Amino acid sequence: MRNVNLHGADLSDAQLSGAHLNQSDLSDANLTGVNLSWADLRDVKLRFTSLSGVNLTGVNLSGTHLIEADLSFAELSRADLSGANLDGANLSNAYLTRAHLSDAHLMKADLSEADLSGADLVRADLCEANLTGANLTEADLSEARLLAVNLQGARLISTRLLRATLDNCNIYGVSAWDVSLDDAKQTNLRITGPGEPSITIDNLEVAQLLYMLLHNEKLRTILDTITSKVVLILGRFSPERKPVLDALREALRNHPNGYIPVLFDFAPQQDKPVLETVKTLAHLARFVIADLTDPNMVRSELTYIIPNIPTVPVCSLIEGDAMLPTEYESWMTYRTFLSVHRYDSLQQLLASLDEAVIMPVEDLVRPRRLNGQTSS
């Protein structure tokens, strides 16, 4: 059944699941309560027809003209709307989970509170669309155009925005986690709410943190405390080494400068996730102390972080006459890597801590922070 004239027909509560109605005329029809799931509605005429709340699960509307159509609260899960023209359409509160909307035209469409989780929006045109409160979890918006889009309160969790264009969008209240933004163009993204002075940023992932910093004095204090007080201690806490490192931690904790020691205990390895964790912790630290008594335990970690974080001083310690790692000479080419401090006993280390470790490190830290970085 196709090319049927149903203009103005009363189809309320009709069961038309799987029907082939492509090229038919459904304009001005009454579709209240109708079941059109998995129907073929390609090239159907729908002028003045309301599809609000209609069951359109898996429907084929690819390439169909639905300009300014009312699809609010419609069930469109797994529907094929690829290449459809939905400019100005009302899709508010619609269920579009895993729907196919690639190459769809959605200019000025209302998608507020719509569920687009897992939807395919590759190359979709969303210029000036309203996505307030929309769920875009695991949606694919690669190469999509989002110009002047309202994303206020939208959920972007594991959302793909590869090579997408985001410009002049309102991202106030956006929840963005594990978003893929490779090669995306991000410009003029507004992070402030209605009635607030406009603040824009060019990075979606940084936006949440920046907003929290601007509006949460306690958070700013916490971050300032981290970057001005945290000392990262790297080493392998074997039974032989643990008493030394515990004593070092206690000495830093009770120091007049009020340091916050962070100990990272790990087995020798080249595992990238572990190295990335060390690098992140080092970025947050005021300085790093590395135990080189068994050089195999930290050599890969230091080789990884020293060239990448040339602004954070690293102080190395060795007990007795233990040999230096072969990488030591290359580390010394960096100004922030201090000469190794050798000590014969725990008591000697603690007695010399201020003169041999704290003072040389602070001599490097203070000028760096006064020159525009975090204040202490």
Short mmCIF file of N, CA and C in Angstrom, two decimals, residues 156-160 176-180 205:
data_model
loop_
_atom_site.label_atom_id
_atom_site.label_comp_id
_atom_site.label_asym_id
_atom_site.label_seq_id
_atom_site.Cartn_x
_atom_site.Cartn_y
_atom_site.Cartn_z
N LEU A 156 26.30 15.49 27.71
CA LEU A 156 27.23 15.02 26.68
C LEU A 156 28.19 14.04 27.36
N ILE A 157 27.77 12.80 27.44
CA ILE A 157 28.57 11.77 28.10
C ILE A 157 28.99 10.75 27.04
N SER A 158 30.29 10.59 26.86
CA SER A 158 30.84 9.73 25.80
C SER A 158 30.28 10.12 24.44
N THR A 159 30.06 11.41 24.26
CA THR A 159 29.54 11.94 23.00
C THR A 159 30.69 12.16 22.02
N ARG A 160 30.46 11.84 20.75
CA ARG A 160 31.48 12.02 19.72
C ARG A 160 31.21 13.32 18.96
N ALA A 176 29.60 17.45 30.54
CA ALA A 176 30.44 16.88 29.50
C ALA A 176 31.49 15.97 30.11
N TRP A 177 31.39 14.67 29.82
CA TRP A 177 32.33 13.68 30.35
C TRP A 177 32.74 12.73 29.23
N ASP A 178 34.04 12.50 29.12
CA ASP A 178 34.57 11.56 28.14
C ASP A 178 34.09 11.91 26.74
N VAL A 179 34.13 13.20 26.42
CA VAL A 179 33.69 13.66 25.10
C VAL A 179 34.86 13.58 24.12
N SER A 180 34.60 13.08 22.91
CA SER A 180 35.63 13.01 21.87
C SER A 180 35.55 14.26 21.01
N GLU A 205 35.63 21.04 27.20
CA GLU A 205 36.04 20.24 28.35
C GLU A 205 36.52 21.11 29.52
#
